[in-house]
Amino acid sequence: MGRYVARRLLQMIPVFFGTTLLIFLMVHSLPGDPVLAMFGDKGADPATLAAKRHELGLDKSLPEQYFVYMRDMILHLDFGDQIRNGRPVTEVLGDAFPITLQLAAMAFVFELTFGLALGIIGGLRAGRLADNAILLFTLLIMSIPVFVLGYIIKMVFAFNLGWISPNVSTVPQWDELIAPAVVLGGLSLAYVARLTRTSMAENLRSDYMRTAVAKGLPRRRIIGVHLMRNSMIPVVTLLGTDLGALMGGAVVTEQIFNIKGIGGIIAESISRREGTTLVGLVTILVLVYLVTSLLIDLLYAVLDPRIRYA
């Protein structure tokens, strides 16, 4: 196991540098001049623009900029400064990351709880009324875009019923994030429920399940130990990759509910061409994906003892 973990950690190094390089190149290929945008409609003379580009290091070639950025990030945990106001990106991350992490955690708990519950009910009652109702419900959720679902929940529960606030405060409380978490985790809930249902319905017909029933084992042990552990492997894979997707995919949800998290800053950085901020935020998301994928692979051996890592 230790050798496998060490090998996976070594594999993360080229993946990390490769993804950050691609992100860096894509961000700097966006049209527009971030330095010129700092002065707005007033504009500035060429000498001032050149001096500002030199101060920010934007007059260097892309390889030089990438080398300086990675050097400062690895050695000093310095993600640079925002072009518009000179604020350190680490401060921006420190303010936005906990809010998005809190929102993603609530959405993850929501999709995990209700997705697994619906999937288990559908899997154990495959082909019956409850199963058909769950399949119809999840199909409906999957067919509604996130921005449409967000505006529906906001219109009904905020403006019509007055149960929630239409906008989240700058420092959100847990209860303020319930509606955004439902919107963010709604689509993933449908996928988790369908995958759980399919995996359980398939494993119910397996030989080892017939053997467990023939041995006279209690139904609770058959379902809780034999069926669930084998059925959860593909579901765990989906949940693991979805955790990073919840954090990166919160752009639309945070815009709808005016949440000052990573999603809102990403949208703002793209519109203002804040390359340094955008690369720093996406780099953190890449690290989340890499660590999550490693933890999911290690969890396989816990769910299925037949899996061993040489």
PDB file of C-alpha atoms in Angstrom:
ATOM      1  CA  MET A   1       0.000   0.000   0.000  1.00  0.00           C
ATOM      2  CA  GLY A   2       2.807   2.403   0.889  1.00  0.00           C
ATOM      3  CA  ARG A   3       4.553   1.855  -2.447  1.00  0.00           C
ATOM      4  CA  TYR A   4       1.294   2.438  -4.278  1.00  0.00           C
ATOM      5  CA  VAL A   5       0.693   5.731  -2.450  1.00  0.00           C
ATOM      6  CA  ALA A   6       4.259   6.872  -3.156  1.00  0.00           C
ATOM      7  CA  ARG A   7       3.869   6.003  -6.840  1.00  0.00           C
ATOM      8  CA  ARG A   8       0.584   7.889  -7.055  1.00  0.00           C
ATOM      9  CA  LEU A   9       2.098  10.934  -5.379  1.00  0.00           C
ATOM     10  CA  LEU A  10       4.936  10.912  -7.907  1.00  0.00           C
ATOM     11  CA  GLN A  11       2.414  10.642 -10.731  1.00  0.00           C
ATOM     12  CA  MET A  12       0.657  13.727  -9.423  1.00  0.00           C
ATOM     13  CA  ILE A  13       3.726  15.894 -10.048  1.00  0.00           C
ATOM     14  CA  PRO A  14       3.642  15.871 -13.893  1.00  0.00           C
ATOM     15  CA  VAL A  15      -0.155  16.004 -13.841  1.00  0.00           C
ATOM     16  CA  PHE A  16      -0.061  19.083 -11.610  1.00  0.00           C
ATOM     17  CA  PHE A  17       2.513  20.900 -13.724  1.00  0.00           C
ATOM     18  CA  GLY A  18       0.780  19.912 -16.952  1.00  0.00           C
ATOM     19  CA  THR A  19      -2.642  21.124 -15.869  1.00  0.00           C
ATOM     20  CA  THR A  20      -1.333  24.381 -14.413  1.00  0.00           C
ATOM     21  CA  LEU A  21       0.608  25.031 -17.633  1.00  0.00           C
ATOM     22  CA  LEU A  22      -2.500  24.476 -19.757  1.00  0.00           C
ATOM     23  CA  ILE A  23      -4.556  26.720 -17.487  1.00  0.00           C
ATOM     24  CA  PHE A  24      -1.866  29.399 -17.563  1.00  0.00           C
ATOM     25  CA  LEU A  25      -1.667  29.349 -21.360  1.00  0.00           C
ATOM     26  CA  MET A  26      -5.451  29.374 -21.823  1.00  0.00           C
ATOM     27  CA  VAL A  27      -5.939  32.268 -19.425  1.00  0.00           C
ATOM     28  CA  HIS A  28      -3.252  34.366 -21.095  1.00  0.00           C
ATOM     29  CA  SER A  29      -4.733  33.625 -24.519  1.00  0.00           C
ATOM     30  CA  LEU A  30      -7.966  35.405 -23.608  1.00  0.00           C
ATOM     31  CA  PRO A  31      -8.575  38.545 -25.676  1.00  0.00           C
ATOM     32  CA  GLY A  32      -8.147  41.952 -24.107  1.00  0.00           C
ATOM     33  CA  ASP A  33      -5.497  43.856 -22.179  1.00  0.00           C
ATOM     34  CA  PRO A  34      -5.827  43.655 -18.383  1.00  0.00           C
ATOM     35  CA  VAL A  35      -3.495  46.618 -17.861  1.00  0.00           C
ATOM     36  CA  LEU A  36      -5.504  48.809 -20.218  1.00  0.00           C
ATOM     37  CA  ALA A  37      -8.697  47.714 -18.480  1.00  0.00           C
ATOM     38  CA  MET A  38      -7.323  49.068 -15.181  1.00  0.00           C
ATOM     39  CA  PHE A  39      -7.643  52.631 -16.455  1.00  0.00           C
ATOM     40  CA  GLY A  40     -11.189  52.137 -17.769  1.00  0.00           C
ATOM     41  CA  ASP A  41     -12.552  54.696 -20.209  1.00  0.00           C
ATOM     42  CA  LYS A  42      -9.916  57.259 -19.232  1.00  0.00           C
ATOM     43  CA  GLY A  43      -7.129  55.332 -20.896  1.00  0.00           C
ATOM     44  CA  ALA A  44      -3.417  55.976 -20.396  1.00  0.00           C
ATOM     45  CA  ASP A  45      -0.396  56.946 -22.443  1.00  0.00           C
ATOM     46  CA  PRO A  46       1.854  54.189 -23.857  1.00  0.00           C
ATOM     47  CA  ALA A  47       4.670  54.959 -21.409  1.00  0.00           C
ATOM     48  CA  THR A  48       2.403  54.471 -18.399  1.00  0.00           C
ATOM     49  CA  LEU A  49       1.026  51.221 -19.823  1.00  0.00           C
ATOM     50  CA  ALA A  50       4.532  49.920 -20.515  1.00  0.00           C
ATOM     51  CA  ALA A  51       5.697  50.811 -17.002  1.00  0.00           C
ATOM     52  CA  LYS A  52       2.709  49.056 -15.453  1.00  0.00           C
ATOM     53  CA  ARG A  53       3.266  45.928 -17.568  1.00  0.00           C
ATOM     54  CA  HIS A  54       6.913  45.889 -16.473  1.00  0.00           C
ATOM     55  CA  GLU A  55       5.872  46.258 -12.832  1.00  0.00           C
ATOM     56  CA  LEU A  56       3.492  43.310 -13.125  1.00  0.00           C
ATOM     57  CA  GLY A  57       5.929  41.219 -15.170  1.00  0.00           C
ATOM     58  CA  LEU A  58       3.576  41.079 -18.145  1.00  0.00           C
ATOM     59  CA  ASP A  59       6.274  42.263 -20.536  1.00  0.00           C
ATOM     60  CA  LYS A  60       8.101  38.938 -20.180  1.00  0.00           C
ATOM     61  CA  SER A  61       7.509  35.935 -22.399  1.00  0.00           C
ATOM     62  CA  LEU A  62       4.916  33.340 -21.360  1.00  0.00           C
ATOM     63  CA  PRO A  63       7.534  30.710 -20.389  1.00  0.00           C
ATOM     64  CA  GLU A  64       9.262  33.260 -18.151  1.00  0.00           C
ATOM     65  CA  GLN A  65       5.965  34.309 -16.565  1.00  0.00           C
ATOM     66  CA  TYR A  66       5.016  30.683 -15.921  1.00  0.00           C
ATOM     67  CA  PHE A  67       8.416  29.888 -14.399  1.00  0.00           C
ATOM     68  CA  VAL A  68       8.249  32.903 -12.058  1.00  0.00           C
ATOM     69  CA  TYR A  69       4.674  32.084 -11.084  1.00  0.00           C
ATOM     70  CA  MET A  70       5.402  28.425 -10.265  1.00  0.00           C
ATOM     71  CA  ARG A  71       8.611  29.317  -8.444  1.00  0.00           C
ATOM     72  CA  ASP A  72       6.876  31.811  -6.170  1.00  0.00           C
ATOM     73  CA  MET A  73       3.920  29.487  -5.621  1.00  0.00           C
ATOM     74  CA  ILE A  74       5.993  26.405  -4.701  1.00  0.00           C
ATOM     75  CA  LEU A  75       8.724  28.102  -2.686  1.00  0.00           C
ATOM     76  CA  HIS A  76       6.777  30.907  -1.017  1.00  0.00           C
ATOM     77  CA  LEU A  77       3.086  29.928  -1.483  1.00  0.00           C
ATOM     78  CA  ASP A  78       2.758  33.251  -3.295  1.00  0.00           C
ATOM     79  CA  PHE A  79       0.022  33.242  -5.926  1.00  0.00           C
ATOM     80  CA  GLY A  80       0.754  36.802  -7.009  1.00  0.00           C
ATOM     81  CA  ASP A  81      -1.352  39.935  -6.754  1.00  0.00           C
ATOM     82  CA  GLN A  82      -4.530  41.024  -8.445  1.00  0.00           C
ATOM     83  CA  ILE A  83      -3.896  43.324 -11.373  1.00  0.00           C
ATOM     84  CA  ARG A  84      -6.798  45.645 -10.666  1.00  0.00           C
ATOM     85  CA  ASN A  85      -6.194  46.535  -7.015  1.00  0.00           C
ATOM     86  CA  GLY A  86      -2.886  44.867  -6.114  1.00  0.00           C
ATOM     87  CA  ARG A  87      -4.497  42.678  -3.468  1.00  0.00           C
ATOM     88  CA  PRO A  88      -2.653  39.378  -2.844  1.00  0.00           C
ATOM     89  CA  VAL A  89      -4.413  36.404  -4.383  1.00  0.00           C
ATOM     90  CA  THR A  90      -3.837  34.440  -1.162  1.00  0.00           C
ATOM     91  CA  GLU A  91      -6.087  36.936   0.659  1.00  0.00           C
ATOM     92  CA  VAL A  92      -8.747  36.543  -2.027  1.00  0.00           C
ATOM     93  CA  LEU A  93      -8.512  32.763  -1.655  1.00  0.00           C
ATOM     94  CA  GLY A  94      -8.674  33.054   2.111  1.00  0.00           C
ATOM     95  CA  ASP A  95     -11.940  35.000   1.891  1.00  0.00           C
ATOM     96  CA  ALA A  96     -13.631  33.044  -0.902  1.00  0.00           C
ATOM     97  CA  PHE A  97     -12.459  29.461  -0.388  1.00  0.00           C
ATOM     98  CA  PRO A  98     -14.138  28.827   3.023  1.00  0.00           C
ATOM     99  CA  ILE A  99     -17.499  30.048   1.673  1.00  0.00           C
ATOM    100  CA  THR A 100     -17.385  27.782  -1.375  1.00  0.00           C
ATOM    101  CA  LEU A 101     -16.079  24.889   0.745  1.00  0.00           C
ATOM    102  CA  GLN A 102     -19.013  25.343   3.109  1.00  0.00           C
ATOM    103  CA  LEU A 103     -21.461  25.454   0.192  1.00  0.00           C
ATOM    104  CA  ALA A 104     -19.884  22.425  -1.502  1.00  0.00           C
ATOM    105  CA  ALA A 105     -19.911  20.460   1.769  1.00  0.00           C
ATOM    106  CA  MET A 106     -23.630  21.105   2.258  1.00  0.00           C
ATOM    107  CA  ALA A 107     -24.369  20.184  -1.365  1.00  0.00           C
ATOM    108  CA  PHE A 108     -22.282  17.022  -1.002  1.00  0.00           C
ATOM    109  CA  VAL A 109     -24.134  15.953   2.151  1.00  0.00           C
ATOM    110  CA  PHE A 110     -27.448  16.673   0.418  1.00  0.00           C
ATOM    111  CA  GLU A 111     -26.658  14.603  -2.667  1.00  0.00           C
ATOM    112  CA  LEU A 112     -25.036  11.834  -0.608  1.00  0.00           C
ATOM    113  CA  THR A 113     -27.964  11.473   1.789  1.00  0.00           C
ATOM    114  CA  PHE A 114     -30.894  11.755  -0.589  1.00  0.00           C
ATOM    115  CA  GLY A 115     -29.115  10.273  -3.606  1.00  0.00           C
ATOM    116  CA  LEU A 116     -28.134   7.107  -1.767  1.00  0.00           C
ATOM    117  CA  ALA A 117     -31.549   6.847  -0.109  1.00  0.00           C
ATOM    118  CA  LEU A 118     -33.406   7.104  -3.407  1.00  0.00           C
ATOM    119  CA  GLY A 119     -30.947   4.755  -5.118  1.00  0.00           C
ATOM    120  CA  ILE A 120     -31.246   2.105  -2.390  1.00  0.00           C
ATOM    121  CA  ILE A 121     -35.039   2.253  -2.456  1.00  0.00           C
ATOM    122  CA  GLY A 122     -35.073   2.015  -6.246  1.00  0.00           C
ATOM    123  CA  GLY A 123     -32.536  -0.802  -6.317  1.00  0.00           C
ATOM    124  CA  LEU A 124     -34.339  -2.922  -3.746  1.00  0.00           C
ATOM    125  CA  ARG A 125     -37.684  -2.347  -5.484  1.00  0.00           C
ATOM    126  CA  ALA A 126     -36.501  -2.533  -9.092  1.00  0.00           C
ATOM    127  CA  GLY A 127     -39.377  -2.580 -11.544  1.00  0.00           C
ATOM    128  CA  ARG A 128     -41.992  -1.590  -8.978  1.00  0.00           C
ATOM    129  CA  LEU A 129     -43.929   1.642  -8.541  1.00  0.00           C
ATOM    130  CA  ALA A 130     -41.397   3.246  -6.180  1.00  0.00           C
ATOM    131  CA  ASP A 131     -38.556   2.486  -8.609  1.00  0.00           C
ATOM    132  CA  ASN A 132     -40.431   3.970 -11.562  1.00  0.00           C
ATOM    133  CA  ALA A 133     -41.305   7.078  -9.566  1.00  0.00           C
ATOM    134  CA  ILE A 134     -37.643   7.574  -8.587  1.00  0.00           C
ATOM    135  CA  LEU A 135     -36.481   7.121 -12.184  1.00  0.00           C
ATOM    136  CA  LEU A 136     -39.055   9.682 -13.353  1.00  0.00           C
ATOM    137  CA  PHE A 137     -38.069  12.152 -10.617  1.00  0.00           C
ATOM    138  CA  THR A 138     -34.338  11.886 -11.339  1.00  0.00           C
ATOM    139  CA  LEU A 139     -34.959  12.225 -15.069  1.00  0.00           C
ATOM    140  CA  LEU A 140     -36.882  15.433 -14.394  1.00  0.00           C
ATOM    141  CA  ILE A 141     -34.036  16.821 -12.247  1.00  0.00           C
ATOM    142  CA  MET A 142     -31.427  15.920 -14.892  1.00  0.00           C
ATOM    143  CA  SER A 143     -33.419  17.671 -17.623  1.00  0.00           C
ATOM    144  CA  ILE A 144     -33.569  21.021 -15.778  1.00  0.00           C
ATOM    145  CA  PRO A 145     -30.477  23.258 -16.231  1.00  0.00           C
ATOM    146  CA  VAL A 146     -28.848  24.503 -13.052  1.00  0.00           C
ATOM    147  CA  PHE A 147     -29.591  28.161 -13.722  1.00  0.00           C
ATOM    148  CA  VAL A 148     -33.276  27.367 -14.363  1.00  0.00           C
ATOM    149  CA  LEU A 149     -33.553  25.319 -11.154  1.00  0.00           C
ATOM    150  CA  GLY A 150     -31.828  28.091  -9.222  1.00  0.00           C
ATOM    151  CA  TYR A 151     -34.175  30.796 -10.438  1.00  0.00           C
ATOM    152  CA  ILE A 152     -37.230  28.574  -9.817  1.00  0.00           C
ATOM    153  CA  ILE A 153     -36.219  27.936  -6.196  1.00  0.00           C
ATOM    154  CA  LYS A 154     -35.353  31.595  -5.715  1.00  0.00           C
ATOM    155  CA  MET A 155     -38.642  32.777  -7.203  1.00  0.00           C
ATOM    156  CA  VAL A 156     -40.844  30.324  -5.283  1.00  0.00           C
ATOM    157  CA  PHE A 157     -39.179  30.203  -1.866  1.00  0.00           C
ATOM    158  CA  ALA A 158     -37.732  33.737  -1.711  1.00  0.00           C
ATOM    159  CA  PHE A 159     -40.144  36.010  -3.561  1.00  0.00           C
ATOM    160  CA  ASN A 160     -43.449  34.116  -3.354  1.00  0.00           C
ATOM    161  CA  LEU A 161     -43.258  32.320  -0.011  1.00  0.00           C
ATOM    162  CA  GLY A 162     -40.626  34.466   1.706  1.00  0.00           C
ATOM    163  CA  TRP A 163     -39.018  31.465   3.386  1.00  0.00           C
ATOM    164  CA  ILE A 164     -35.457  32.333   2.345  1.00  0.00           C
ATOM    165  CA  SER A 165     -33.502  35.455   1.527  1.00  0.00           C
ATOM    166  CA  PRO A 166     -33.036  36.049  -2.221  1.00  0.00           C
ATOM    167  CA  ASN A 167     -29.356  36.907  -1.686  1.00  0.00           C
ATOM    168  CA  VAL A 168     -26.800  35.439   0.677  1.00  0.00           C
ATOM    169  CA  SER A 169     -24.994  37.805   3.049  1.00  0.00           C
ATOM    170  CA  THR A 170     -21.297  38.539   2.743  1.00  0.00           C
ATOM    171  CA  VAL A 171     -20.528  36.216   5.657  1.00  0.00           C
ATOM    172  CA  PRO A 172     -23.201  33.548   5.096  1.00  0.00           C
ATOM    173  CA  GLN A 173     -24.801  31.501   7.833  1.00  0.00           C
ATOM    174  CA  TRP A 174     -25.540  27.808   7.442  1.00  0.00           C
ATOM    175  CA  ASP A 175     -29.269  28.325   6.953  1.00  0.00           C
ATOM    176  CA  GLU A 176     -28.672  30.830   4.156  1.00  0.00           C
ATOM    177  CA  LEU A 177     -26.793  28.221   2.124  1.00  0.00           C
ATOM    178  CA  ILE A 178     -29.486  25.539   2.203  1.00  0.00           C
ATOM    179  CA  ALA A 179     -31.231  26.690  -0.987  1.00  0.00           C
ATOM    180  CA  PRO A 180     -27.965  27.184  -2.960  1.00  0.00           C
ATOM    181  CA  ALA A 181     -26.762  23.774  -1.761  1.00  0.00           C
ATOM    182  CA  VAL A 182     -29.954  22.136  -3.015  1.00  0.00           C
ATOM    183  CA  VAL A 183     -29.479  23.796  -6.413  1.00  0.00           C
ATOM    184  CA  LEU A 184     -25.798  22.880  -6.586  1.00  0.00           C
ATOM    185  CA  GLY A 185     -26.274  19.271  -5.504  1.00  0.00           C
ATOM    186  CA  GLY A 186     -29.553  18.619  -7.301  1.00  0.00           C
ATOM    187  CA  LEU A 187     -28.087  17.389 -10.579  1.00  0.00           C
ATOM    188  CA  SER A 188     -25.488  15.239  -8.836  1.00  0.00           C
ATOM    189  CA  LEU A 189     -28.218  13.777  -6.629  1.00  0.00           C
ATOM    190  CA  ALA A 190     -29.984  12.425  -9.707  1.00  0.00           C
ATOM    191  CA  TYR A 191     -26.807  10.767 -11.011  1.00  0.00           C
ATOM    192  CA  VAL A 192     -25.977   9.268  -7.605  1.00  0.00           C
ATOM    193  CA  ALA A 193     -29.499   7.887  -7.230  1.00  0.00           C
ATOM    194  CA  ARG A 194     -29.526   6.320 -10.700  1.00  0.00           C
ATOM    195  CA  LEU A 195     -26.048   4.836 -10.379  1.00  0.00           C
ATOM    196  CA  THR A 196     -26.813   3.410  -6.929  1.00  0.00           C
ATOM    197  CA  ARG A 197     -30.078   1.958  -8.156  1.00  0.00           C
ATOM    198  CA  THR A 198     -28.480   0.330 -11.204  1.00  0.00           C
ATOM    199  CA  SER A 199     -25.532  -1.080  -9.242  1.00  0.00           C
ATOM    200  CA  MET A 200     -27.740  -2.564  -6.525  1.00  0.00           C
ATOM    201  CA  ALA A 201     -30.267  -4.025  -8.971  1.00  0.00           C
ATOM    202  CA  GLU A 202     -27.426  -5.694 -10.874  1.00  0.00           C
ATOM    203  CA  ASN A 203     -25.726  -7.097  -7.772  1.00  0.00           C
ATOM    204  CA  LEU A 204     -29.016  -8.465  -6.463  1.00  0.00           C
ATOM    205  CA  ARG A 205     -28.883 -11.010  -9.303  1.00  0.00           C
ATOM    206  CA  SER A 206     -25.287 -12.038  -8.572  1.00  0.00           C
ATOM    207  CA  ASP A 207     -24.280 -15.534  -7.499  1.00  0.00           C
ATOM    208  CA  TYR A 208     -22.806 -14.424  -4.175  1.00  0.00           C
ATOM    209  CA  MET A 209     -26.174 -12.892  -3.239  1.00  0.00           C
ATOM    210  CA  ARG A 210     -27.959 -16.175  -3.952  1.00  0.00           C
ATOM    211  CA  THR A 211     -25.345 -17.971  -1.873  1.00  0.00           C
ATOM    212  CA  ALA A 212     -25.827 -15.559   1.041  1.00  0.00           C
ATOM    213  CA  VAL A 213     -29.599 -16.107   0.929  1.00  0.00           C
ATOM    214  CA  ALA A 214     -29.149 -19.889   0.672  1.00  0.00           C
ATOM    215  CA  LYS A 215     -26.957 -19.865   3.788  1.00  0.00           C
ATOM    216  CA  GLY A 216     -29.808 -18.290   5.728  1.00  0.00           C
ATOM    217  CA  LEU A 217     -28.016 -15.059   6.614  1.00  0.00           C
ATOM    218  CA  PRO A 218     -30.194 -12.275   8.056  1.00  0.00           C
ATOM    219  CA  ARG A 219     -31.576  -9.891   5.438  1.00  0.00           C
ATOM    220  CA  ARG A 220     -29.984  -6.930   7.202  1.00  0.00           C
ATOM    221  CA  ARG A 221     -26.535  -8.507   6.886  1.00  0.00           C
ATOM    222  CA  ILE A 222     -27.111  -9.532   3.278  1.00  0.00           C
ATOM    223  CA  ILE A 223     -28.037  -6.010   2.258  1.00  0.00           C
ATOM    224  CA  GLY A 224     -25.797  -4.027   4.601  1.00  0.00           C
ATOM    225  CA  VAL A 225     -22.596  -6.051   4.189  1.00  0.00           C
ATOM    226  CA  HIS A 226     -22.661  -8.054   0.989  1.00  0.00           C
ATOM    227  CA  LEU A 227     -24.868  -5.948  -1.292  1.00  0.00           C
ATOM    228  CA  MET A 228     -23.965  -2.428  -0.189  1.00  0.00           C
ATOM    229  CA  ARG A 229     -20.186  -2.846  -0.119  1.00  0.00           C
ATOM    230  CA  ASN A 230     -20.049  -4.236  -3.635  1.00  0.00           C
ATOM    231  CA  SER A 231     -22.583  -1.769  -5.000  1.00  0.00           C
ATOM    232  CA  MET A 232     -20.881   1.326  -3.586  1.00  0.00           C
ATOM    233  CA  ILE A 233     -17.623   1.110  -5.576  1.00  0.00           C
ATOM    234  CA  PRO A 234     -18.897   2.924  -8.712  1.00  0.00           C
ATOM    235  CA  VAL A 235     -20.904   5.312  -6.529  1.00  0.00           C
ATOM    236  CA  VAL A 236     -17.827   6.226  -4.496  1.00  0.00           C
ATOM    237  CA  THR A 237     -15.977   6.981  -7.740  1.00  0.00           C
ATOM    238  CA  LEU A 238     -18.730   9.363  -8.808  1.00  0.00           C
ATOM    239  CA  LEU A 239     -18.904  11.035  -5.399  1.00  0.00           C
ATOM    240  CA  GLY A 240     -15.138  11.486  -5.256  1.00  0.00           C
ATOM    241  CA  THR A 241     -14.881  13.211  -8.619  1.00  0.00           C
ATOM    242  CA  ASP A 242     -18.027  15.201  -7.924  1.00  0.00           C
ATOM    243  CA  LEU A 243     -16.574  16.794  -4.798  1.00  0.00           C
ATOM    244  CA  GLY A 244     -14.133  18.805  -6.895  1.00  0.00           C
ATOM    245  CA  ALA A 245     -16.804  19.480  -9.499  1.00  0.00           C
ATOM    246  CA  LEU A 246     -19.074  20.976  -6.821  1.00  0.00           C
ATOM    247  CA  MET A 247     -16.431  23.520  -5.904  1.00  0.00           C
ATOM    248  CA  GLY A 248     -15.555  24.416  -9.484  1.00  0.00           C
ATOM    249  CA  GLY A 249     -19.123  24.227 -10.749  1.00  0.00           C
ATOM    250  CA  ALA A 250     -20.541  26.696  -8.242  1.00  0.00           C
ATOM    251  CA  VAL A 251     -20.091  29.631 -10.651  1.00  0.00           C
ATOM    252  CA  VAL A 252     -23.728  29.744 -11.780  1.00  0.00           C
ATOM    253  CA  THR A 253     -25.163  28.995  -8.330  1.00  0.00           C
ATOM    254  CA  GLU A 254     -23.067  31.652  -6.624  1.00  0.00           C
ATOM    255  CA  GLN A 255     -24.043  34.203  -9.252  1.00  0.00           C
ATOM    256  CA  ILE A 256     -27.757  33.478  -8.762  1.00  0.00           C
ATOM    257  CA  PHE A 257     -27.656  33.832  -4.973  1.00  0.00           C
ATOM    258  CA  ASN A 258     -24.924  36.513  -4.921  1.00  0.00           C
ATOM    259  CA  ILE A 259     -22.473  34.384  -2.944  1.00  0.00           C
ATOM    260  CA  LYS A 260     -18.955  35.802  -2.598  1.00  0.00           C
ATOM    261  CA  GLY A 261     -17.158  32.517  -3.149  1.00  0.00           C
ATOM    262  CA  ILE A 262     -14.767  30.990  -5.645  1.00  0.00           C
ATOM    263  CA  GLY A 263     -17.397  30.736  -8.364  1.00  0.00           C
ATOM    264  CA  GLY A 264     -18.159  34.437  -8.262  1.00  0.00           C
ATOM    265  CA  ILE A 265     -14.484  35.363  -8.273  1.00  0.00           C
ATOM    266  CA  ILE A 266     -13.817  33.070 -11.253  1.00  0.00           C
ATOM    267  CA  ALA A 267     -16.602  34.759 -13.241  1.00  0.00           C
ATOM    268  CA  GLU A 268     -15.336  38.192 -12.239  1.00  0.00           C
ATOM    269  CA  SER A 269     -11.731  37.287 -13.064  1.00  0.00           C
ATOM    270  CA  ILE A 270     -12.699  36.070 -16.541  1.00  0.00           C
ATOM    271  CA  SER A 271     -14.621  39.266 -17.320  1.00  0.00           C
ATOM    272  CA  ARG A 272     -11.771  41.466 -16.054  1.00  0.00           C
ATOM    273  CA  ARG A 273      -9.038  39.170 -17.421  1.00  0.00           C
ATOM    274  CA  GLU A 274      -7.448  38.762 -13.993  1.00  0.00           C
ATOM    275  CA  GLY A 275      -5.127  35.995 -15.113  1.00  0.00           C
ATOM    276  CA  THR A 276      -3.184  35.723 -11.858  1.00  0.00           C
ATOM    277  CA  THR A 277      -6.317  35.351  -9.760  1.00  0.00           C
ATOM    278  CA  LEU A 278      -7.902  32.863 -12.142  1.00  0.00           C
ATOM    279  CA  VAL A 279      -4.814  30.648 -12.357  1.00  0.00           C
ATOM    280  CA  GLY A 280      -4.453  30.626  -8.580  1.00  0.00           C
ATOM    281  CA  LEU A 281      -8.071  29.617  -8.006  1.00  0.00           C
ATOM    282  CA  VAL A 282      -8.026  26.880 -10.621  1.00  0.00           C
ATOM    283  CA  THR A 283      -4.700  25.581  -9.292  1.00  0.00           C
ATOM    284  CA  ILE A 284      -6.335  25.014  -5.894  1.00  0.00           C
ATOM    285  CA  LEU A 285      -9.172  23.130  -7.600  1.00  0.00           C
ATOM    286  CA  VAL A 286      -6.642  20.948  -9.429  1.00  0.00           C
ATOM    287  CA  LEU A 287      -5.047  20.016  -6.098  1.00  0.00           C
ATOM    288  CA  VAL A 288      -8.486  19.151  -4.705  1.00  0.00           C
ATOM    289  CA  TYR A 289      -9.139  16.843  -7.662  1.00  0.00           C
ATOM    290  CA  LEU A 290      -5.766  15.099  -7.316  1.00  0.00           C
ATOM    291  CA  VAL A 291      -6.032  14.504  -3.573  1.00  0.00           C
ATOM    292  CA  THR A 292      -9.648  13.368  -3.864  1.00  0.00           C
ATOM    293  CA  SER A 293      -8.838  10.864  -6.605  1.00  0.00           C
ATOM    294  CA  LEU A 294      -6.067   9.361  -4.460  1.00  0.00           C
ATOM    295  CA  LEU A 295      -8.360   9.010  -1.448  1.00  0.00           C
ATOM    296  CA  ILE A 296     -11.039   7.370  -3.582  1.00  0.00           C
ATOM    297  CA  ASP A 297      -8.577   4.813  -4.944  1.00  0.00           C
ATOM    298  CA  LEU A 298      -7.489   3.943  -1.412  1.00  0.00           C
ATOM    299  CA  LEU A 299     -11.108   3.597  -0.323  1.00  0.00           C
ATOM    300  CA  TYR A 300     -11.652   0.862  -2.915  1.00  0.00           C
ATOM    301  CA  ALA A 301      -9.636  -1.591  -0.830  1.00  0.00           C
ATOM    302  CA  VAL A 302     -11.816  -0.829   2.189  1.00  0.00           C
ATOM    303  CA  LEU A 303     -15.036  -1.507   0.292  1.00  0.00           C
ATOM    304  CA  ASP A 304     -13.773  -4.599  -1.512  1.00  0.00           C
ATOM    305  CA  PRO A 305     -11.125  -6.722   0.287  1.00  0.00           C
ATOM    306  CA  ARG A 306     -10.316  -8.437  -3.008  1.00  0.00           C
ATOM    307  CA  ILE A 307      -8.667  -5.227  -4.235  1.00  0.00           C
ATOM    308  CA  ARG A 308      -5.028  -5.069  -3.309  1.00  0.00           C
ATOM    309  CA  TYR A 309      -2.385  -2.525  -4.319  1.00  0.00           C
ATOM    310  CA  ALA A 310       0.951  -4.070  -5.125  1.00  0.00           C
TER     311      ALA A 310
END
